[in-house]
Amino acid sequence: MTRFAELCGLHGPAREQAAQRTARLIEAAGLELVRIVWCDVHGVTRGKTLVASAVRRALDEGIGMVSTLMLKDTSDRTAYKVFERGGTASLPGFGFANNLVLLPDPESFHQLPWTAATGWLRAQPWFQDGTPVELDTRRVLQRALARLDKAGLSMRCGLEVEFHIYRITDNTAQVDPEQAAWPGLPPQVQMVHPGYNLLAESAFDMAEEPLRIVQRTAQALGLPLLSLEIELGPSQVEAVFDVTDAMTAADNMVLFRNGVRQALRHAGYHATFMCRPPFPNIISSGWHLHQSLVEADGGRNAFQRETPRAGSTPADAAHTLSDLGSHYLAGLLEHARAMAVFCTPTVNGFGRFRPNALAPQSVLWGRDNRGAMLRVIGQCGDAGTRIENRIGEPSANAYLYMASQIHAGLDGIERRLQPPPATDSPYGQADAQLPTSLGEALEALRSDAVMCDAFGRPFIDYFATLKTSEQQRHDAAEDKADFHRREYFSRF
């Protein structure tokens, strides 16, 4: 009998060895449960928990997953009318809450450090006939990386992730059945440091207990954590990760974000990766994505330039970036408005784009300029030369964020686009502004033919349907603050 992994074209000697190795690790560690986890379009991990003895079979045959999990907006409402005739006509393979199959990757095994005798495996969804579900966001990044590979390039990424940690003071409202709602309330919290004292050692000392949990969780999961820092805002912190290949970086972001929230919750803390928590005087959180391209032949940084281009000035991209890097930069600028919704995908996140707030407002680049949307870092001869995108929010889906960079940058390379001079006034006048709302960002995406074709029109329509549901519910909410509290603070 054909195994499901064979039907998908995945089974082979290497995968069989990996599956056997994972089974041995589970047995040797005395694990009782293993979570089979998938990352949804909103960056949230979902899945099923198997008893340890059921895992080996799941590695070959997968486990069933209701298809409506892929059709949820941020409130967990199904955005398609799955039980009406034609309700999923635009989504071949979906309908009537049918089953998909989650197939775990045996190479992704981790033992969870915050809960007893529990393992973790990353999975991706497949249709029951063994064909891939192309709407899966990890598959979207896989396609983008395959396109990059055809150009003889790969992507390297480093992560700077800001978020907020609060101590839970009262969880009554969240678990009181008399107050249950859709979405539910978050817990009552207090800050772990008062803020407005950037990188203060005394503030780190105040927040050391939860930050130690972050540190130990990240390291136990094998994540390349470099530093933990006190950010400017009240109760705001930052985690910085070393550079890896793009897919590893995206997988690490998913694992870090969801793992840290759970580990801190076990210890009585509430961590949130929403951009702007629902309190007065907060500072928005960003997710700064450092990126460069690497030549497949030899691994050289393709953005690196040895000497400035003749006749260039420091305001010119080609003074520091290679010609390929300059074209890539120009592509990011060309499609900045369209890719914004993949970098900042929530209603909440667009409140971050304010002047003089270390967050961008305009479609500009700058040389080591933290007010610009794109910050070019490095000097001639510097193997660490890179571009930092500063428009991301920390709740963004990592796979879509990175895929948007690849598609935009490759268009710049293929059309040999040239960037304008670097800005020295990031909050001054500019030809193009970043979108100021989720609705505007979705419209910018729909109107960009290059990005729609790169992601595929079916995916764009699917993504826009889910996000439009979110925008419409926000517009209809009488109490906007309560919407943000329930929709994002409670869940992200």
GROMACS .gro file of C-alpha atoms in nm:
model
  492
    1MET     CA    1   0.000   0.000   0.000
    2THR     CA    2   0.131   0.344  -0.096
    3ARG     CA    3   0.209   0.571   0.197
    4PHE     CA    4   0.068   0.921   0.184
    5ALA     CA    5   0.421   1.065   0.195
    6GLU     CA    6   0.496   0.864  -0.120
    7LEU     CA    7   0.177   0.993  -0.284
    8CYS     CA    8   0.306   1.345  -0.217
    9GLY     CA    9   0.641   1.259  -0.376
   10LEU     CA   10   0.828   1.312  -0.049
   11HIS     CA   11   0.918   0.966   0.072
   12GLY     CA   12   1.270   0.842   0.014
   13PRO     CA   13   1.569   0.699   0.201
   14ALA     CA   14   1.665   1.033   0.360
   15ARG     CA   15   1.312   1.099   0.487
   16GLU     CA   16   1.279   0.741   0.612
   17GLN     CA   17   1.602   0.776   0.809
   18ALA     CA   18   1.486   1.108   0.952
   19ALA     CA   19   1.151   0.956   1.055
   20GLN     CA   20   1.324   0.666   1.229
   21ARG     CA   21   1.564   0.904   1.404
   22THR     CA   22   1.274   1.119   1.527
   23ALA     CA   23   1.090   0.811   1.655
   24ARG     CA   24   1.400   0.707   1.848
   25LEU     CA   25   1.437   1.055   2.000
   26ILE     CA   26   1.074   1.052   2.114
   27GLU     CA   27   1.118   0.714   2.278
   28ALA     CA   28   1.455   0.793   2.436
   29ALA     CA   29   1.322   1.115   2.589
   30GLY     CA   30   1.017   0.938   2.732
   31LEU     CA   31   0.780   1.180   2.559
   32GLU     CA   32   0.409   1.123   2.604
   33LEU     CA   33   0.267   1.377   2.358
   34VAL     CA   34   0.379   1.533   2.030
   35ARG     CA   35   0.219   1.840   1.876
   36ILE     CA   36   0.179   1.836   1.496
   37VAL     CA   37   0.177   2.206   1.414
   38TRP     CA   38   0.101   2.418   1.109
   39CYS     CA   39   0.138   2.797   1.069
   40ASP     CA   40  -0.176   2.967   0.942
   41VAL     CA   41  -0.200   3.276   0.723
   42HIS     CA   42  -0.195   3.501   1.031
   43GLY     CA   43   0.127   3.347   1.168
   44VAL     CA   44  -0.056   3.152   1.440
   45THR     CA   45   0.039   2.789   1.501
   46ARG     CA   46  -0.243   2.536   1.498
   47GLY     CA   47  -0.258   2.160   1.488
   48LYS     CA   48  -0.326   1.841   1.680
   49THR     CA   49  -0.155   1.668   1.970
   50LEU     CA   50  -0.084   1.297   1.928
   51VAL     CA   51   0.014   1.041   2.184
   52ALA     CA   52   0.375   0.941   2.126
   53SER     CA   53   0.291   0.597   1.988
   54ALA     CA   54   0.086   0.753   1.704
   55VAL     CA   55   0.363   0.977   1.570
   56ARG     CA   56   0.554   0.726   1.359
   57ARG     CA   57   0.244   0.648   1.153
   58ALA     CA   58   0.162   1.020   1.121
   59LEU     CA   59   0.505   1.081   0.967
   60ASP     CA   60   0.408   0.844   0.686
   61GLU     CA   61   0.034   0.900   0.658
   62GLY     CA   62  -0.027   1.248   0.795
   63ILE     CA   63  -0.328   1.350   1.004
   64GLY     CA   64  -0.658   1.503   0.904
   65MET     CA   65  -0.717   1.878   0.933
   66VAL     CA   66  -1.046   2.054   0.867
   67SER     CA   67  -1.000   2.280   0.563
   68THR     CA   68  -1.182   2.575   0.724
   69LEU     CA   69  -0.869   2.635   0.935
   70MET     CA   70  -0.722   2.790   0.620
   71LEU     CA   71  -1.025   3.015   0.572
   72LYS     CA   72  -1.027   3.197   0.907
   73ASP     CA   73  -0.989   3.571   0.961
   74THR     CA   74  -0.812   3.707   1.270
   75SER     CA   75  -1.121   3.651   1.488
   76ASP     CA   76  -1.131   3.282   1.387
   77ARG     CA   77  -1.447   3.334   1.183
   78THR     CA   78  -1.463   3.147   0.852
   79ALA     CA   79  -1.452   3.414   0.580
   80TYR     CA   80  -1.605   3.189   0.311
   81LYS     CA   81  -1.958   3.047   0.303
   82VAL     CA   82  -1.840   2.687   0.295
   83PHE     CA   83  -2.186   2.530   0.326
   84GLU     CA   84  -2.348   2.732   0.047
   85ARG     CA   85  -2.345   2.631  -0.317
   86GLY     CA   86  -2.055   2.807  -0.486
   87GLY     CA   87  -1.927   2.944  -0.156
   88THR     CA   88  -1.578   2.810  -0.223
   89ALA     CA   89  -1.594   2.810  -0.603
   90SER     CA   90  -1.276   3.019  -0.616
   91LEU     CA   91  -1.091   2.765  -0.399
   92PRO     CA   92  -1.060   2.431  -0.581
   93GLY     CA   93  -1.031   2.145  -0.333
   94PHE     CA   94  -1.212   2.332  -0.055
   95GLY     CA   95  -1.576   2.303   0.044
   96PHE     CA   96  -1.818   2.181   0.310
   97ALA     CA   97  -1.543   2.184   0.577
   98ASN     CA   98  -1.373   1.891   0.404
   99ASN     CA   99  -1.047   1.739   0.521
  100LEU     CA  100  -0.693   1.827   0.426
  101VAL     CA  101  -0.393   1.622   0.539
  102LEU     CA  102  -0.119   1.764   0.761
  103LEU     CA  103   0.209   1.586   0.685
  104PRO     CA  104   0.483   1.643   0.948
  105ASP     CA  105   0.846   1.707   0.858
  106PRO     CA  106   1.058   1.460   1.059
  107GLU     CA  107   1.357   1.697   1.042
  108SER     CA  108   1.166   1.964   1.236
  109PHE     CA  109   1.143   1.781   1.569
  110HIS     CA  110   1.189   1.974   1.895
  111GLN     CA  111   1.125   1.884   2.258
  112LEU     CA  112   0.933   2.171   2.413
  113PRO     CA  113   1.114   2.324   2.712
  114TRP     CA  114   0.816   2.480   2.887
  115THR     CA  115   0.588   2.178   2.925
  116ALA     CA  116   0.648   1.821   3.037
  117ALA     CA  117   0.717   1.524   2.809
  118THR     CA  118   0.600   1.698   2.492
  119GLY     CA  119   0.751   1.711   2.145
  120TRP     CA  120   0.678   1.932   1.845
  121LEU     CA  121   0.680   1.876   1.468
  122ARG     CA  122   0.614   2.129   1.192
  123ALA     CA  123   0.370   2.019   0.922
  124GLN     CA  124   0.226   2.147   0.595
  125PRO     CA  125  -0.120   2.078   0.446
  126TRP     CA  126  -0.183   1.861   0.139
  127PHE     CA  127  -0.497   1.764  -0.046
  128GLN     CA  128  -0.607   1.406   0.001
  129ASP     CA  129  -0.491   1.313  -0.350
  130GLY     CA  130  -0.133   1.409  -0.260
  131THR     CA  131  -0.125   1.744  -0.438
  132PRO     CA  132   0.013   2.044  -0.246
  133VAL     CA  133  -0.214   2.313  -0.103
  134GLU     CA  134  -0.071   2.614  -0.284
  135LEU     CA  135  -0.244   2.860  -0.049
  136ASP     CA  136  -0.024   2.742   0.240
  137THR     CA  137   0.201   3.036   0.324
  138ARG     CA  138   0.514   2.828   0.378
  139ARG     CA  139   0.464   2.693   0.026
  140VAL     CA  140   0.434   3.053  -0.097
  141LEU     CA  141   0.786   3.119   0.035
  142GLN     CA  142   0.910   2.790  -0.108
  143ARG     CA  143   0.794   2.903  -0.454
  144ALA     CA  144   0.959   3.243  -0.411
  145LEU     CA  145   1.288   3.080  -0.306
  146ALA     CA  146   1.270   2.844  -0.605
  147ARG     CA  147   1.238   3.149  -0.830
  148LEU     CA  148   1.542   3.300  -0.661
  149ASP     CA  149   1.732   2.974  -0.702
  150LYS     CA  150   1.672   2.981  -1.078
  151ALA     CA  151   1.853   3.316  -1.081
  152GLY     CA  152   2.151   3.154  -0.908
  153LEU     CA  153   2.080   3.328  -0.577
  154SER     CA  154   1.966   3.253  -0.225
  155MET     CA  155   1.848   3.481   0.053
  156ARG     CA  156   1.999   3.543   0.398
  157CYS     CA  157   1.801   3.710   0.676
  158GLY     CA  158   1.863   3.843   1.026
  159LEU     CA  159   1.574   3.926   1.260
  160GLU     CA  160   1.515   4.212   1.504
  161VAL     CA  161   1.183   4.154   1.678
  162GLU     CA  162   1.021   4.399   1.918
  163PHE     CA  163   0.735   4.287   2.142
  164HIS     CA  164   0.573   4.357   2.480
  165ILE     CA  165   0.574   4.144   2.795
  166TYR     CA  166   0.327   4.199   3.080
  167ARG     CA  167   0.277   4.026   3.412
  168ILE     CA  168  -0.071   3.876   3.448
  169THR     CA  169  -0.247   4.014   3.755
  170ASP     CA  170  -0.597   3.874   3.702
  171ASN     CA  171  -0.709   3.611   3.454
  172THR     CA  172  -1.068   3.600   3.571
  173ALA     CA  173  -1.228   3.772   3.272
  174GLN     CA  174  -1.048   3.550   3.023
  175VAL     CA  175  -1.164   3.222   3.178
  176ASP     CA  176  -1.500   3.324   3.330
  177PRO     CA  177  -1.770   3.139   3.129
  178GLU     CA  178  -2.015   3.422   3.197
  179GLN     CA  179  -1.787   3.659   3.004
  180ALA     CA  180  -1.705   3.430   2.713
  181ALA     CA  181  -1.729   3.604   2.377
  182TRP     CA  182  -1.598   3.578   2.023
  183PRO     CA  183  -1.313   3.682   2.042
  184GLY     CA  184  -1.264   3.663   2.416
  185LEU     CA  185  -1.107   3.907   2.658
  186PRO     CA  186  -0.735   3.907   2.742
  187PRO     CA  187  -0.610   3.888   3.102
  188GLN     CA  188  -0.556   4.192   3.323
  189VAL     CA  189  -0.188   4.285   3.325
  190GLN     CA  190   0.078   4.513   3.465
  191MET     CA  191   0.407   4.623   3.310
  192VAL     CA  192   0.743   4.456   3.370
  193HIS     CA  193   0.934   4.785   3.326
  194PRO     CA  194   0.814   5.148   3.307
  195GLY     CA  195   0.974   5.235   2.973
  196TYR     CA  196   1.115   5.558   2.830
  197ASN     CA  197   1.464   5.457   2.936
  198LEU     CA  198   1.609   5.290   2.626
  199LEU     CA  199   1.858   5.009   2.695
  200ALA     CA  200   1.868   5.100   3.063
  201GLU     CA  201   2.044   4.831   3.266
  202SER     CA  202   1.813   4.895   3.561
  203ALA     CA  203   1.508   4.831   3.338
  204PHE     CA  204   1.661   4.503   3.222
  205ASP     CA  205   1.708   4.410   3.586
  206MET     CA  206   1.337   4.475   3.649
  207ALA     CA  207   1.239   4.259   3.351
  208GLU     CA  208   1.505   3.992   3.399
  209GLU     CA  209   1.272   3.713   3.512
  210PRO     CA  210   1.058   3.707   3.194
  211LEU     CA  211   1.359   3.779   2.974
  212ARG     CA  212   1.538   3.478   3.121
  213ILE     CA  213   1.237   3.270   3.016
  214VAL     CA  214   1.265   3.414   2.664
  215GLN     CA  215   1.638   3.336   2.658
  216ARG     CA  216   1.606   2.980   2.785
  217THR     CA  217   1.313   2.902   2.560
  218ALA     CA  218   1.485   3.033   2.246
  219GLN     CA  219   1.809   2.853   2.321
  220ALA     CA  220   1.639   2.526   2.416
  221LEU     CA  221   1.463   2.537   2.076
  222GLY     CA  222   1.798   2.586   1.901
  223LEU     CA  223   1.723   2.938   1.782
  224PRO     CA  224   2.023   3.165   1.704
  225LEU     CA  225   1.944   3.429   1.968
  226LEU     CA  226   2.209   3.702   1.993
  227SER     CA  227   2.069   3.957   2.236
  228LEU     CA  228   1.775   4.065   2.450
  229GLU     CA  229   1.722   4.438   2.488
  230ILE     CA  230   1.505   4.690   2.669
  231GLU     CA  231   1.315   4.893   2.412
  232LEU     CA  232   1.185   5.247   2.453
  233GLY     CA  233   0.821   5.170   2.527
  234PRO     CA  234   0.671   5.067   2.860
  235SER     CA  235   0.707   4.689   2.898
  236GLN     CA  236   0.861   4.668   2.548
  237VAL     CA  237   1.159   4.445   2.470
  238GLU     CA  238   1.350   4.325   2.165
  239ALA     CA  239   1.510   3.996   2.060
  240VAL     CA  240   1.783   3.990   1.794
  241PHE     CA  241   1.874   3.678   1.597
  242ASP     CA  242   2.180   3.590   1.392
  243VAL     CA  243   2.162   3.559   1.015
  244THR     CA  244   2.042   3.233   0.855
  245ASP     CA  245   1.898   3.130   0.521
  246ALA     CA  246   1.552   3.277   0.459
  247MET     CA  247   1.343   2.964   0.515
  248THR     CA  248   1.521   2.887   0.842
  249ALA     CA  249   1.470   3.249   0.952
  250ALA     CA  250   1.097   3.229   0.875
  251ASP     CA  251   1.061   2.895   1.054
  252ASN     CA  252   1.254   3.035   1.351
  253MET     CA  253   1.026   3.339   1.370
  254VAL     CA  254   0.717   3.117   1.382
  255LEU     CA  255   0.869   2.893   1.647
  256PHE     CA  256   1.000   3.182   1.857
  257ARG     CA  257   0.685   3.389   1.856
  258ASN     CA  258   0.445   3.110   1.941
  259GLY     CA  259   0.684   2.931   2.177
  260VAL     CA  260   0.771   3.239   2.380
  261ARG     CA  261   0.406   3.331   2.429
  262GLN     CA  262   0.331   2.985   2.565
  263ALA     CA  263   0.641   2.963   2.785
  264LEU     CA  264   0.575   3.304   2.939
  265ARG     CA  265   0.210   3.223   2.992
  266HIS     CA  266   0.310   2.914   3.193
  267ALA     CA  267   0.509   3.148   3.418
  268GLY     CA  268   0.231   3.404   3.465
  269TYR     CA  269   0.322   3.652   3.189
  270HIS     CA  270   0.137   3.772   2.882
  271ALA     CA  271   0.357   3.838   2.578
  272THR     CA  272   0.208   4.014   2.278
  273PHE     CA  273   0.345   4.060   1.929
  274MET     CA  274   0.067   4.297   1.826
  275CYS     CA  275   0.208   4.625   1.705
  276ARG     CA  276   0.028   4.866   1.937
  277PRO     CA  277  -0.109   4.717   2.262
  278PRO     CA  278  -0.437   4.879   2.375
  279PHE     CA  279  -0.296   5.111   2.641
  280PRO     CA  280  -0.215   5.484   2.652
  281ASN     CA  281   0.144   5.600   2.603
  282ILE     CA  282   0.270   5.277   2.445
  283ILE     CA  283   0.538   5.264   2.176
  284SER     CA  284   0.467   5.060   1.863
  285SER     CA  285   0.664   4.743   1.801
  286GLY     CA  286   0.832   4.670   1.470
  287TRP     CA  287   0.995   4.371   1.307
  288HIS     CA  288   1.306   4.482   1.118
  289LEU     CA  289   1.409   4.234   0.850
  290HIS     CA  290   1.777   4.241   0.750
  291GLN     CA  291   1.826   4.081   0.410
  292SER     CA  292   2.090   4.011   0.150
  293LEU     CA  293   2.125   3.783  -0.150
  294VAL     CA  294   2.401   3.528  -0.179
  295GLU     CA  295   2.547   3.382  -0.497
  296ALA     CA  296   2.471   3.012  -0.518
  297ASP     CA  297   2.815   2.950  -0.665
  298GLY     CA  298   3.060   3.028  -0.385
  299GLY     CA  299   2.827   3.193  -0.133
  300ARG     CA  300   2.951   3.548  -0.188
  301ASN     CA  301   2.725   3.834  -0.073
  302ALA     CA  302   2.572   3.955  -0.399
  303PHE     CA  303   2.505   4.300  -0.248
  304GLN     CA  304   2.871   4.360  -0.169
  305ARG     CA  305   3.067   4.615  -0.372
  306GLU     CA  306   3.446   4.636  -0.346
  307THR     CA  307   3.485   5.000  -0.451
  308PRO     CA  308   3.232   5.279  -0.515
  309ARG     CA  309   3.105   5.311  -0.869
  310ALA     CA  310   3.302   5.574  -1.059
  311GLY     CA  311   3.142   5.916  -1.025
  312SER     CA  312   2.903   5.811  -0.748
  313THR     CA  313   2.842   5.996  -0.425
  314PRO     CA  314   2.740   5.856  -0.084
  315ALA     CA  315   2.378   5.941  -0.176
  316ASP     CA  316   2.390   5.689  -0.462
  317ALA     CA  317   2.303   5.326  -0.392
  318ALA     CA  318   2.590   5.211  -0.615
  319HIS     CA  319   2.836   5.388  -0.386
  320THR     CA  320   2.791   5.093  -0.146
  321LEU     CA  321   2.568   4.831  -0.308
  322SER     CA  322   2.658   4.619  -0.608
  323ASP     CA  323   2.464   4.679  -0.927
  324LEU     CA  324   2.248   4.377  -0.841
  325GLY     CA  325   2.193   4.513  -0.490
  326SER     CA  326   2.096   4.852  -0.630
  327HIS     CA  327   1.841   4.692  -0.862
  328TYR     CA  328   1.703   4.485  -0.574
  329LEU     CA  329   1.670   4.799  -0.360
  330ALA     CA  330   1.487   4.972  -0.644
  331GLY     CA  331   1.247   4.678  -0.670
  332LEU     CA  332   1.164   4.701  -0.300
  333LEU     CA  333   1.086   5.070  -0.347
  334GLU     CA  334   0.888   5.011  -0.667
  335HIS     CA  335   0.656   4.765  -0.494
  336ALA     CA  336   0.665   4.907  -0.141
  337ARG     CA  337   0.299   5.001  -0.127
  338ALA     CA  338   0.190   4.663  -0.262
  339MET     CA  339   0.409   4.458  -0.029
  340ALA     CA  340   0.315   4.666   0.278
  341VAL     CA  341   0.016   4.444   0.358
  342PHE     CA  342   0.242   4.138   0.385
  343CYS     CA  343   0.478   4.326   0.618
  344THR     CA  344   0.202   4.497   0.820
  345PRO     CA  345  -0.108   4.278   0.783
  346THR     CA  346  -0.335   4.403   1.067
  347VAL     CA  347  -0.558   4.703   1.119
  348ASN     CA  348  -0.360   4.767   1.436
  349GLY     CA  349  -0.020   4.781   1.265
  350PHE     CA  350  -0.086   5.085   1.048
  351GLY     CA  351  -0.097   5.307   1.357
  352ARG     CA  352   0.281   5.267   1.374
  353PHE     CA  353   0.361   5.478   1.068
  354ARG     CA  354   0.404   5.814   1.242
  355PRO     CA  355   0.663   6.089   1.195
  356ASN     CA  356   0.982   6.094   1.401
  357ALA     CA  357   0.895   5.763   1.566
  358LEU     CA  358   1.171   5.541   1.425
  359ALA     CA  359   0.905   5.404   1.192
  360PRO     CA  360   0.872   5.497   0.825
  361GLN     CA  361   0.599   5.699   0.661
  362SER     CA  362   0.724   5.727   0.305
  363VAL     CA  363   0.867   5.506   0.031
  364LEU     CA  364   1.231   5.608   0.075
  365TRP     CA  365   1.571   5.455   0.141
  366GLY     CA  366   1.854   5.592   0.347
  367ARG     CA  367   2.212   5.511   0.430
  368ASP     CA  368   2.212   5.387   0.791
  369ASN     CA  369   1.898   5.598   0.841
  370ARG     CA  370   1.646   5.453   1.088
  371GLY     CA  371   1.372   5.691   0.978
  372ALA     CA  372   1.370   5.556   0.622
  373MET     CA  373   1.166   5.259   0.507
  374LEU     CA  374   1.478   5.083   0.377
  375ARG     CA  375   1.810   5.124   0.554
  376VAL     CA  376   2.126   5.030   0.365
  377ILE     CA  377   2.397   4.905   0.602
  378GLY     CA  378   2.761   4.837   0.524
  379GLN     CA  379   3.059   4.976   0.336
  380CYS     CA  380   3.253   4.876   0.029
  381GLY     CA  381   3.431   4.549   0.089
  382ASP     CA  382   3.198   4.462   0.380
  383ALA     CA  383   3.066   4.104   0.356
  384GLY     CA  384   2.785   4.208   0.593
  385THR     CA  385   2.637   4.463   0.348
  386ARG     CA  386   2.259   4.435   0.361
  387ILE     CA  387   1.924   4.609   0.337
  388GLU     CA  388   1.702   4.646   0.643
  389ASN     CA  389   1.328   4.671   0.581
  390ARG     CA  390   1.169   4.866   0.867
  391ILE     CA  391   0.799   4.846   0.778
  392GLY     CA  392   0.722   4.506   0.930
  393GLU     CA  393   0.512   4.450   1.240
  394PRO     CA  394   0.602   4.158   1.469
  395SER     CA  395   0.273   3.972   1.414
  396ALA     CA  396   0.331   3.944   1.037
  397ASN     CA  397   0.332   3.601   0.875
  398ALA     CA  398   0.705   3.538   0.830
  399TYR     CA  399   0.668   3.340   0.508
  400LEU     CA  400   0.466   3.610   0.334
  401TYR     CA  401   0.689   3.891   0.462
  402MET     CA  402   0.999   3.728   0.312
  403ALA     CA  403   0.829   3.616  -0.008
  404SER     CA  404   0.718   3.975  -0.072
  405GLN     CA  405   1.079   4.093  -0.049
  406ILE     CA  406   1.197   3.831  -0.298
  407HIS     CA  407   0.929   3.903  -0.557
  408ALA     CA  408   0.970   4.280  -0.533
  409GLY     CA  409   1.350   4.264  -0.538
  410LEU     CA  410   1.365   4.018  -0.829
  411ASP     CA  411   1.147   4.247  -1.038
  412GLY     CA  412   1.399   4.524  -0.974
  413ILE     CA  413   1.683   4.293  -1.081
  414GLU     CA  414   1.507   4.162  -1.391
  415ARG     CA  415   1.407   4.511  -1.511
  416ARG     CA  416   1.735   4.667  -1.394
  417LEU     CA  417   1.551   4.937  -1.201
  418GLN     CA  418   1.754   5.221  -1.052
  419PRO     CA  419   1.680   5.365  -0.705
  420PRO     CA  420   1.662   5.739  -0.641
  421PRO     CA  421   1.922   5.910  -0.420
  422ALA     CA  422   1.918   5.832  -0.050
  423THR     CA  423   1.697   6.050   0.165
  424ASP     CA  424   1.832   6.285   0.429
  425SER     CA  425   1.480   6.385   0.534
  426PRO     CA  426   1.276   6.067   0.593
  427TYR     CA  427   0.978   6.256   0.735
  428GLY     CA  428   0.980   6.533   0.478
  429GLN     CA  429   0.804   6.550   0.142
  430ALA     CA  430   0.807   6.231  -0.063
  431ASP     CA  431   0.662   6.115  -0.393
  432ALA     CA  432   0.495   5.810  -0.239
  433GLN     CA  433   0.357   5.745   0.107
  434LEU     CA  434   0.308   5.407   0.270
  435PRO     CA  435  -0.056   5.298   0.309
  436THR     CA  436  -0.225   5.431   0.619
  437SER     CA  437  -0.486   5.156   0.660
  438LEU     CA  438  -0.535   4.789   0.590
  439GLY     CA  439  -0.794   4.870   0.326
  440GLU     CA  440  -0.559   5.105   0.144
  441ALA     CA  441  -0.280   4.848   0.161
  442LEU     CA  442  -0.503   4.577   0.012
  443GLU     CA  443  -0.600   4.810  -0.272
  444ALA     CA  444  -0.233   4.886  -0.338
  445LEU     CA  445  -0.162   4.513  -0.359
  446ARG     CA  446  -0.452   4.444  -0.595
  447SER     CA  447  -0.341   4.724  -0.828
  448ASP     CA  448   0.019   4.597  -0.857
  449ALA     CA  449   0.016   4.351  -1.149
  450VAL     CA  450   0.375   4.238  -1.092
  451MET     CA  451   0.316   4.136  -0.731
  452CYS     CA  452  -0.021   3.977  -0.807
  453ASP     CA  453   0.132   3.767  -1.083
  454ALA     CA  454   0.430   3.672  -0.864
  455PHE     CA  455   0.213   3.549  -0.576
  456GLY     CA  456  -0.053   3.417  -0.811
  457ARG     CA  457  -0.396   3.573  -0.851
  458PRO     CA  458  -0.571   3.291  -0.661
  459PHE     CA  459  -0.355   3.352  -0.356
  460ILE     CA  460  -0.405   3.729  -0.373
  461ASP     CA  461  -0.784   3.686  -0.391
  462TYR     CA  462  -0.776   3.440  -0.101
  463PHE     CA  463  -0.555   3.660   0.116
  464ALA     CA  464  -0.758   3.972   0.037
  465THR     CA  465  -1.083   3.795   0.129
  466LEU     CA  466  -0.953   3.707   0.475
  467LYS     CA  467  -0.808   4.052   0.540
  468THR     CA  468  -1.116   4.232   0.405
  469SER     CA  469  -1.325   4.042   0.659
  470GLU     CA  470  -1.097   4.176   0.932
  471GLN     CA  471  -1.119   4.534   0.799
  472GLN     CA  472  -1.498   4.521   0.768
  473ARG     CA  473  -1.544   4.396   1.122
  474HIS     CA  474  -1.318   4.671   1.251
  475ASP     CA  475  -1.512   4.933   1.056
  476ALA     CA  476  -1.839   4.800   1.200
  477ALA     CA  477  -1.714   4.783   1.560
  478GLU     CA  478  -1.870   5.049   1.783
  479ASP     CA  479  -1.585   5.025   2.035
  480LYS     CA  480  -1.262   5.028   1.835
  481ALA     CA  481  -1.041   4.995   2.145
  482ASP     CA  482  -1.232   4.684   2.251
  483PHE     CA  483  -1.186   4.541   1.900
  484HIS     CA  484  -0.807   4.579   1.927
  485ARG     CA  485  -0.809   4.438   2.281
  486ARG     CA  486  -0.998   4.122   2.182
  487GLU     CA  487  -0.882   4.073   1.824
  488TYR     CA  488  -0.511   4.127   1.871
  489PHE     CA  489  -0.403   4.169   2.234
  490SER     CA  490  -0.578   3.851   2.342
  491ARG     CA  491  -0.455   3.639   2.049
  492PHE     CA  492  -0.129   3.780   1.911
   0.00000   0.00000   0.00000
